[in-house]
Tab-separated table of C-alpha atoms and ligand atoms in Angstrom:
chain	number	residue	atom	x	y	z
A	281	UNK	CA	-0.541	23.644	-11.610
A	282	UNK	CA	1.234	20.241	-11.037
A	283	UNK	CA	4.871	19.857	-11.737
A	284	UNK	CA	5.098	23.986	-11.757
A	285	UNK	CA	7.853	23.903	-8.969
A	286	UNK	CA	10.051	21.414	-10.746
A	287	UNK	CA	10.265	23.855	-13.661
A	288	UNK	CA	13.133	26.489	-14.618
A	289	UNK	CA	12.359	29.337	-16.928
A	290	UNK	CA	15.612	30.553	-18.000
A	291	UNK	CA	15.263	34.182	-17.283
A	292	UNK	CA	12.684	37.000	-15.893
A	293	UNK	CA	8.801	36.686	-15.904
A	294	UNK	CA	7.040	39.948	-15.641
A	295	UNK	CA	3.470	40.871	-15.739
A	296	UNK	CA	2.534	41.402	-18.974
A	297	UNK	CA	4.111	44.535	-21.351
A	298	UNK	CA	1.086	47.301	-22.544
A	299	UNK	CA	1.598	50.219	-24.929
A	300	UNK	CA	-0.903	52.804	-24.242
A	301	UNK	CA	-0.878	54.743	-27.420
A	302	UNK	CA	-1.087	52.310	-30.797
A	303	UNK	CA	-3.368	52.980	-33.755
A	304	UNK	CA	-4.666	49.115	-35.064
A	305	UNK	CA	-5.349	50.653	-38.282
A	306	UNK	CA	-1.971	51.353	-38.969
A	307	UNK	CA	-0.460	48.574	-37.300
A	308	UNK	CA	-1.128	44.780	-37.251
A	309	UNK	CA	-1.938	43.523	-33.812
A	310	UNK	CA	-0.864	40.095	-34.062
A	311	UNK	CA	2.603	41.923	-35.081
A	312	UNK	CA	2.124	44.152	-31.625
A	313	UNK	CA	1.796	40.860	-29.646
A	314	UNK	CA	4.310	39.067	-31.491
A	315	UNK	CA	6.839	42.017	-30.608
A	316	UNK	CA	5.734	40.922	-26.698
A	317	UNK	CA	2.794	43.659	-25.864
A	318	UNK	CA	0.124	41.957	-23.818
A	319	UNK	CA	-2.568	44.510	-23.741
A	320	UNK	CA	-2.494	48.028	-26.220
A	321	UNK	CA	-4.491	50.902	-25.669
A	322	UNK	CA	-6.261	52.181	-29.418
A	323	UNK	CA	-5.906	55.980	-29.538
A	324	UNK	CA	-7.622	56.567	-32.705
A	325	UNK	CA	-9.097	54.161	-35.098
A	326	UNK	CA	-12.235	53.813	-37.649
A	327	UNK	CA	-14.922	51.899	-36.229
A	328	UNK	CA	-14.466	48.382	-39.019
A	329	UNK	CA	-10.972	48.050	-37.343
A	330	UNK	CA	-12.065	48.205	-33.922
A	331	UNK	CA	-15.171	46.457	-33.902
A	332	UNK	CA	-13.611	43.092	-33.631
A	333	UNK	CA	-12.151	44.069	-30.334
A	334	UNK	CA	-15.320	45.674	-28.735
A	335	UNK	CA	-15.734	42.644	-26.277
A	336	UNK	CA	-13.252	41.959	-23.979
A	337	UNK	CA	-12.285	38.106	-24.418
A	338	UNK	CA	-9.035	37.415	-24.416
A	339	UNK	CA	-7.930	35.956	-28.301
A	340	UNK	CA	-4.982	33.383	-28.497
A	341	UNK	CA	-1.827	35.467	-30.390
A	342	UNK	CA	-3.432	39.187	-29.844
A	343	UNK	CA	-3.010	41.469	-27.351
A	344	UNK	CA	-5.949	42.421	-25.214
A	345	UNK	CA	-7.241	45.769	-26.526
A	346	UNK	CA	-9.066	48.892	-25.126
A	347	UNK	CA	-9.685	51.915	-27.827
A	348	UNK	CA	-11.267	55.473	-27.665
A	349	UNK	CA	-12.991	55.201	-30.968
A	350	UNK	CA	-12.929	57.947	-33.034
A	351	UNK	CA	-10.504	60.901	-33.027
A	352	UNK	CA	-13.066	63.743	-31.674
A	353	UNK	CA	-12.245	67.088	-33.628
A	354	UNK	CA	-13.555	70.461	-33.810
A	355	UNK	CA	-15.259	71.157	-37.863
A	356	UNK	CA	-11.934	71.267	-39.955
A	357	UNK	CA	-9.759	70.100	-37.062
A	358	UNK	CA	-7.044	67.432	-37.056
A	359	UNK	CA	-6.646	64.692	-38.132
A	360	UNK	CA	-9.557	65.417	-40.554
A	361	UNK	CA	-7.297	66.610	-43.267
A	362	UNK	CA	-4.691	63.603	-42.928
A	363	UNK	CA	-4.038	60.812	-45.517
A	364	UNK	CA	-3.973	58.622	-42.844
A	365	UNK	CA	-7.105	58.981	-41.165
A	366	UNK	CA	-9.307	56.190	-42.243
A	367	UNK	CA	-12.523	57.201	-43.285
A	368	UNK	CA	-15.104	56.857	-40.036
A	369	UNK	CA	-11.974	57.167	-38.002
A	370	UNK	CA	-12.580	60.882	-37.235
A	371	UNK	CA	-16.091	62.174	-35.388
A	372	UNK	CA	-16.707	66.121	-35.323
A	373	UNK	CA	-17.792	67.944	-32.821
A	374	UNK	CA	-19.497	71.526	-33.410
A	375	UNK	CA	-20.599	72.742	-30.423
A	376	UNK	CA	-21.338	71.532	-26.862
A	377	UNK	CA	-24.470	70.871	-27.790
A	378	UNK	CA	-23.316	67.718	-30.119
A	379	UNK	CA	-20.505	66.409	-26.703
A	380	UNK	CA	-22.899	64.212	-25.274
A	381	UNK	CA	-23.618	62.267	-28.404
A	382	UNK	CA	-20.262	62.311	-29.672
A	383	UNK	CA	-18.716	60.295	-26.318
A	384	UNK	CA	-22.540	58.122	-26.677
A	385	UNK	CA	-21.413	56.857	-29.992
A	386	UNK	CA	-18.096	56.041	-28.609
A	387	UNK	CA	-19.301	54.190	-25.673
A	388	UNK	CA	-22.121	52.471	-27.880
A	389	UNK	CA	-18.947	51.236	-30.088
A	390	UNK	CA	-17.337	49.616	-27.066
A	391	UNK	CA	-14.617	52.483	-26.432
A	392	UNK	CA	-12.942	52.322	-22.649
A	393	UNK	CA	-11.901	56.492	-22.802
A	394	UNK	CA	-12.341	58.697	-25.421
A	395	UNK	CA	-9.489	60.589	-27.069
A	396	UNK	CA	-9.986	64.532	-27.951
A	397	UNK	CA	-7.831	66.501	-30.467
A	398	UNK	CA	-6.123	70.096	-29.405
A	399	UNK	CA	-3.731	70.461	-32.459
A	400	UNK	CA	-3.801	74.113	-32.598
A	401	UNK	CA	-1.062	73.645	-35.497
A	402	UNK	CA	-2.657	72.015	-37.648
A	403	UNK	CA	-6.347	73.631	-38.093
A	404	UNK	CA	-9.229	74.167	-35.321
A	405	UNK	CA	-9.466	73.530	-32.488
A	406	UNK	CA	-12.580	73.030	-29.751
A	407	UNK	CA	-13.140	76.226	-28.080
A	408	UNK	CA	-13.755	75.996	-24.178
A	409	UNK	CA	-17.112	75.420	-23.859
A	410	UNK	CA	-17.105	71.816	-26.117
A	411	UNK	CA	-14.167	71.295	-24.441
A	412	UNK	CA	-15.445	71.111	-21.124
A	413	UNK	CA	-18.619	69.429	-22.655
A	414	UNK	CA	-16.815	66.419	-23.773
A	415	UNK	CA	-14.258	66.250	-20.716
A	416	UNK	CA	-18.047	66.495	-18.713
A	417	UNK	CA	-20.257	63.954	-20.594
A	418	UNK	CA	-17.710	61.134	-20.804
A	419	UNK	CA	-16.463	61.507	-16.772
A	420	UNK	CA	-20.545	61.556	-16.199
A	421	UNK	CA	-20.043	57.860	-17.476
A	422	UNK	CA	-17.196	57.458	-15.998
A	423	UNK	CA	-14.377	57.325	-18.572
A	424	UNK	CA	-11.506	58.987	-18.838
A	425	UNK	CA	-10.489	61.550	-21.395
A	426	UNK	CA	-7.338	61.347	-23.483
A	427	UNK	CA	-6.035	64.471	-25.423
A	428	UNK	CA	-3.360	64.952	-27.907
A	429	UNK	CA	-2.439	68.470	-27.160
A	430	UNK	CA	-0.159	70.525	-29.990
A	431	UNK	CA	0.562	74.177	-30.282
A	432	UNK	CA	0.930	76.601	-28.133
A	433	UNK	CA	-1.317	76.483	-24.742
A	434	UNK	CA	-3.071	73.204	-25.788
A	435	UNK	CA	-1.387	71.226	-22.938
A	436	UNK	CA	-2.780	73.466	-20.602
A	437	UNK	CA	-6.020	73.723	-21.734
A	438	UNK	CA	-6.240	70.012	-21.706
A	439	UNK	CA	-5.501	70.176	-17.898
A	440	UNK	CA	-7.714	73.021	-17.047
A	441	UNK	CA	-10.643	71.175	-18.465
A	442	UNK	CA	-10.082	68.145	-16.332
A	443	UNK	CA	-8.680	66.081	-19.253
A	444	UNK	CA	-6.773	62.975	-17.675
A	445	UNK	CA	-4.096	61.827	-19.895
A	446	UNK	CA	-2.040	63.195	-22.519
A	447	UNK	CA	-1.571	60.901	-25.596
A	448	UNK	CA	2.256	62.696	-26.217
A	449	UNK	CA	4.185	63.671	-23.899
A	450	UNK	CA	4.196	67.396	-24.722
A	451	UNK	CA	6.977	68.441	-26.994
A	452	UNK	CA	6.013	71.963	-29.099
A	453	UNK	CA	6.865	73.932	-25.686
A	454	UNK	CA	8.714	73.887	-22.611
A	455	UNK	CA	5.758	74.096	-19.671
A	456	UNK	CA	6.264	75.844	-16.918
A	457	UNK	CA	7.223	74.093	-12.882
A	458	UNK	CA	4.126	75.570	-11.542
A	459	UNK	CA	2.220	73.878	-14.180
A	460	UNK	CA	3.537	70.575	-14.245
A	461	UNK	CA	3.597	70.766	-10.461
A	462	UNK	CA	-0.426	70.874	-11.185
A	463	UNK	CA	-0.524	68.576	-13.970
A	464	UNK	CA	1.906	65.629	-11.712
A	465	UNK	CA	-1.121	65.652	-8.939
A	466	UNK	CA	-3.921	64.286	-11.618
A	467	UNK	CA	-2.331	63.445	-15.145
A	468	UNK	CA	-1.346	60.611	-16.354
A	469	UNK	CA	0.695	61.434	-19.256
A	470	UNK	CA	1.883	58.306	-22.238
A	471	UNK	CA	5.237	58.730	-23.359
A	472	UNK	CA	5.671	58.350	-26.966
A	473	UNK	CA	9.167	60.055	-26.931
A	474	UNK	CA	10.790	58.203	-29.802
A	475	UNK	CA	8.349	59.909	-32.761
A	476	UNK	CA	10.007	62.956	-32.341
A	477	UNK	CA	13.289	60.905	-33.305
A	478	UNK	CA	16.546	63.066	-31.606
A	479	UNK	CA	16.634	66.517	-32.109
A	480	UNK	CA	14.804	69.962	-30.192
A	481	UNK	CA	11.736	68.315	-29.976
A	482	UNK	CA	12.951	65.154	-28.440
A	483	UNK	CA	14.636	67.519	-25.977
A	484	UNK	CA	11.983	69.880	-24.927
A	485	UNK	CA	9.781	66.758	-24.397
A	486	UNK	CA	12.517	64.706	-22.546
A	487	UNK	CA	13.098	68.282	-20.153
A	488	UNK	CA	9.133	68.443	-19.512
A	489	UNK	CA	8.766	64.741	-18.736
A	490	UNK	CA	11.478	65.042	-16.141
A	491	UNK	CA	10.104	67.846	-14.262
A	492	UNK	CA	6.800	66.098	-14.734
A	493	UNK	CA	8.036	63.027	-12.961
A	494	UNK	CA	10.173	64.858	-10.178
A	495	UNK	CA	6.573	66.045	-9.207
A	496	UNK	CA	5.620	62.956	-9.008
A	497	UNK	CA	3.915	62.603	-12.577
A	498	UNK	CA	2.631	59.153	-13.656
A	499	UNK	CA	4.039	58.252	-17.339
A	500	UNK	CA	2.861	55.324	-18.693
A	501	UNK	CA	4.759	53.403	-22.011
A	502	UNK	CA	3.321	54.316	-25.112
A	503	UNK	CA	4.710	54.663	-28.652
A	504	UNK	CA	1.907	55.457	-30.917
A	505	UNK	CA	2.917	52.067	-33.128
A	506	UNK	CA	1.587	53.169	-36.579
A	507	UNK	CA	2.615	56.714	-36.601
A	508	UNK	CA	6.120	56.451	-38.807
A	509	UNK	CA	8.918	53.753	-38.734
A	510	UNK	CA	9.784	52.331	-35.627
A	511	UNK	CA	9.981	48.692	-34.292
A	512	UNK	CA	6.761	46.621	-34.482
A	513	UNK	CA	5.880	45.369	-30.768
A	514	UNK	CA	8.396	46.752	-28.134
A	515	UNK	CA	10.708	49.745	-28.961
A	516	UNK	CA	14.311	50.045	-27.312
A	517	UNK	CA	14.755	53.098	-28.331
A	518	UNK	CA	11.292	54.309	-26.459
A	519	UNK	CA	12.991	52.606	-23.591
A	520	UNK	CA	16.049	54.493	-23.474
A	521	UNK	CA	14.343	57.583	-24.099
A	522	UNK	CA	12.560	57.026	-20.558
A	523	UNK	CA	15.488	56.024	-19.044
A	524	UNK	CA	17.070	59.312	-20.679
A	525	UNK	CA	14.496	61.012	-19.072
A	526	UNK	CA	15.059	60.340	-15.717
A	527	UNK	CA	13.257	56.954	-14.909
A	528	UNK	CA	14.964	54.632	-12.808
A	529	UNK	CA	14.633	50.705	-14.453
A	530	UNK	CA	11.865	50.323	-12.064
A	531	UNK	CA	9.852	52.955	-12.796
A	532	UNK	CA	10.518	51.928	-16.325
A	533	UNK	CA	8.833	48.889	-15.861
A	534	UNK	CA	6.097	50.415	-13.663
A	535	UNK	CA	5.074	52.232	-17.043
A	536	UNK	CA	5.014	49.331	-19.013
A	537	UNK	CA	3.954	46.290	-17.142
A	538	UNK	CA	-0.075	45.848	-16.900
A	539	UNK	CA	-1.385	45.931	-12.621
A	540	UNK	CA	-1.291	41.807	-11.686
A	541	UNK	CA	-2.503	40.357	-10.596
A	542	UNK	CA	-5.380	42.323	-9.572
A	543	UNK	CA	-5.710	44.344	-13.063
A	544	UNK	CA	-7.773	43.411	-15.382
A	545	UNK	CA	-5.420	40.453	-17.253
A	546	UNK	CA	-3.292	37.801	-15.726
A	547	UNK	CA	-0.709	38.197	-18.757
A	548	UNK	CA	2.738	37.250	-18.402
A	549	UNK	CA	5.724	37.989	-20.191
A	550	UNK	CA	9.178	36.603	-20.228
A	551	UNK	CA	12.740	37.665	-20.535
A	552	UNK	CA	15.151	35.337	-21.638
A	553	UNK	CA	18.525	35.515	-19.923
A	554	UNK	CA	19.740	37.569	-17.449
A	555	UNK	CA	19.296	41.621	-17.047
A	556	UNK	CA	22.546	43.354	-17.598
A	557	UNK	CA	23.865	45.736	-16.000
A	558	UNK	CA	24.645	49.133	-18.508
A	559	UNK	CA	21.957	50.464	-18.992
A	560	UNK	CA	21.612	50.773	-22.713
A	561	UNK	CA	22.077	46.865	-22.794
A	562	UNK	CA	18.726	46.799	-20.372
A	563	UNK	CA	16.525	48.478	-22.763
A	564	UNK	CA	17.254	46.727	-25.705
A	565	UNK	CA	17.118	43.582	-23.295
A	566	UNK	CA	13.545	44.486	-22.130
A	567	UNK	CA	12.640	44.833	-25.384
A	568	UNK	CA	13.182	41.163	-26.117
A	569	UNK	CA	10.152	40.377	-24.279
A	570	UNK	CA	7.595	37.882	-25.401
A	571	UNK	CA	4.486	36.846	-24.031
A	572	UNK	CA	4.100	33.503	-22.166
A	573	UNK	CA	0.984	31.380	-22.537
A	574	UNK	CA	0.539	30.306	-19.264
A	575	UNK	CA	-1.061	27.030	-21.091
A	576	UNK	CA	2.385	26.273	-22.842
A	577	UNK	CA	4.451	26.886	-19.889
A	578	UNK	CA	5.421	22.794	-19.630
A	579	UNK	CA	5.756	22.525	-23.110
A	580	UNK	CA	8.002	25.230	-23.539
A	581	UNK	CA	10.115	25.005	-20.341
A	582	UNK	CA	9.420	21.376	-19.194
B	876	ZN	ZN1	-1.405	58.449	-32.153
């Protein structure tokens, strides 16, 4: 671009910021991309609200989104029962017979993963065989699985079936080394820390993440925006939670900033000002964030 090297942006450009766990029908996405996110990942959402994302052209002041469609339950499972839920925004699944269409009518909505429910607290869940007939018919397409896994032994299961990321870190029990030393070699687990608030949730989740990572573990940023009060767009204390947990600041950014420029967006983001140097002051710098239109650049900076 002409005149680019006589310009001085007065601070940090990064690639641009994604949250891998939002819910757009709880959340407004031109809020999510004012509040700096670039690209959000849709872990659950009713078909109306998605359907205006489905293709993937980028749209001046919203983030670029990819979803999973519909929460995929077993009959009476969660979130069937939950005021939230949208109607359309939950598809269930009785039987391995019904897996294949259930991830088809994901797929035919646009969906880039699908996203299966293990809350063993809060009603049914899938027993093994549907299980491993949805974790089968959507990697025969080729897309990865997501689960929420709550309760006792859901976390594992998820794993065991081939499931490939976890939409929580998990928090309802303390997992053993041997089995995040499994999980680290082919999960990919989104970090949503902050919902638990601070307490013996937070902790147990904050203890597994770290042994998680320290076996090498990918986490990737994700708050689950819509899911209770926290900041709209980037969360601080979601940052300091990771860092809490063990993440360097550059593994903290690994999890949040989008592959570039090779991925699939050339999204940038800028910092304003310089990073400090205590840590808590980072995070809540980080979290200033905006995106930068790379067509405003001059205008802005010039
Ligand atoms: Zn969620």
């Amino acid at each position: 671009m002409d005149g680019c090297a006589d310009l001085e942006i007065p601070g940090v450009v990064f690639a641009g910021l994604r949250d891998a766990h939002v819910h757009l029908g709880l959340v407004d996405a031109h809020a999510l991309f004012a509040g700096g996110l670039a690209v959000v990942h849709d872990l659950g959402s009713p078909p109306s609200v998605l359907e205006p994302f489905a293709d993937a052209a980028v749209r001046v002041g919203l983030p670029e989104v990819s979803f999973a469609g519909q929460f995929l339950t077993a009959p009476g499972g969660y979130p069937t029962d939950r005021s939230w839920a949208a109607a359309g925004s939950v598809c269930v699944v009785d039987g391995p017979q019904e897996a294949a269409s259930a991830v088809d009518a994901q797929i035919r909505a646009g969906a880039s993963f699908v996203k299966v429910m293990l809350n063993s607290v809060a009603g049914p869940v899938f027993v093994d065989a549907t299980l491993d007939a949805l974790v089968g018919a959507a990697h025969a397409v080729g897309l990865p699985v997501v689960a929420h896994a709550e309760g006792q032994g859901q976390a594992a299961r998820a794993f065991e079936s081939g499931v490939d990321r976890l939409a929580h870190t998990p928090w309802t029990e303390r997992l053993p080394d041997e089995l995040l030393a499994a999980m680290a070699s082919s999960m990919r687990w989104i970090s949503t820390l902050d919902i638990h608030g601070r307490g013996s949730e937070f902790d147990v989740a904050t203890d597994n993440l770290r042994r998680f990572r320290a076996g090498g573990g990918v986490v990737t940023y994700g708050t689950d925006q819509g899911n209770g009060p926290q900041p709209v767009g980037l969360n601080p204390r979601e940052l300091d939670a990771l860092l809490d947990a063990g993440l360097d600041r550059a593994a903290v950014l690994e999890s949040i900033t989008i592959p570039w420029p090779s991925g699939t967006s050339t999204r940038l983001a800028w910092t304003p000002g310089t990073p400090p140097a205590d840590e808590r002051h980072w995070a809540a710098w980080l979290a200033s964030t905006r995106n930068l239109d790379p067509g405003q650049i001059k205008e802005q900076f010039g």
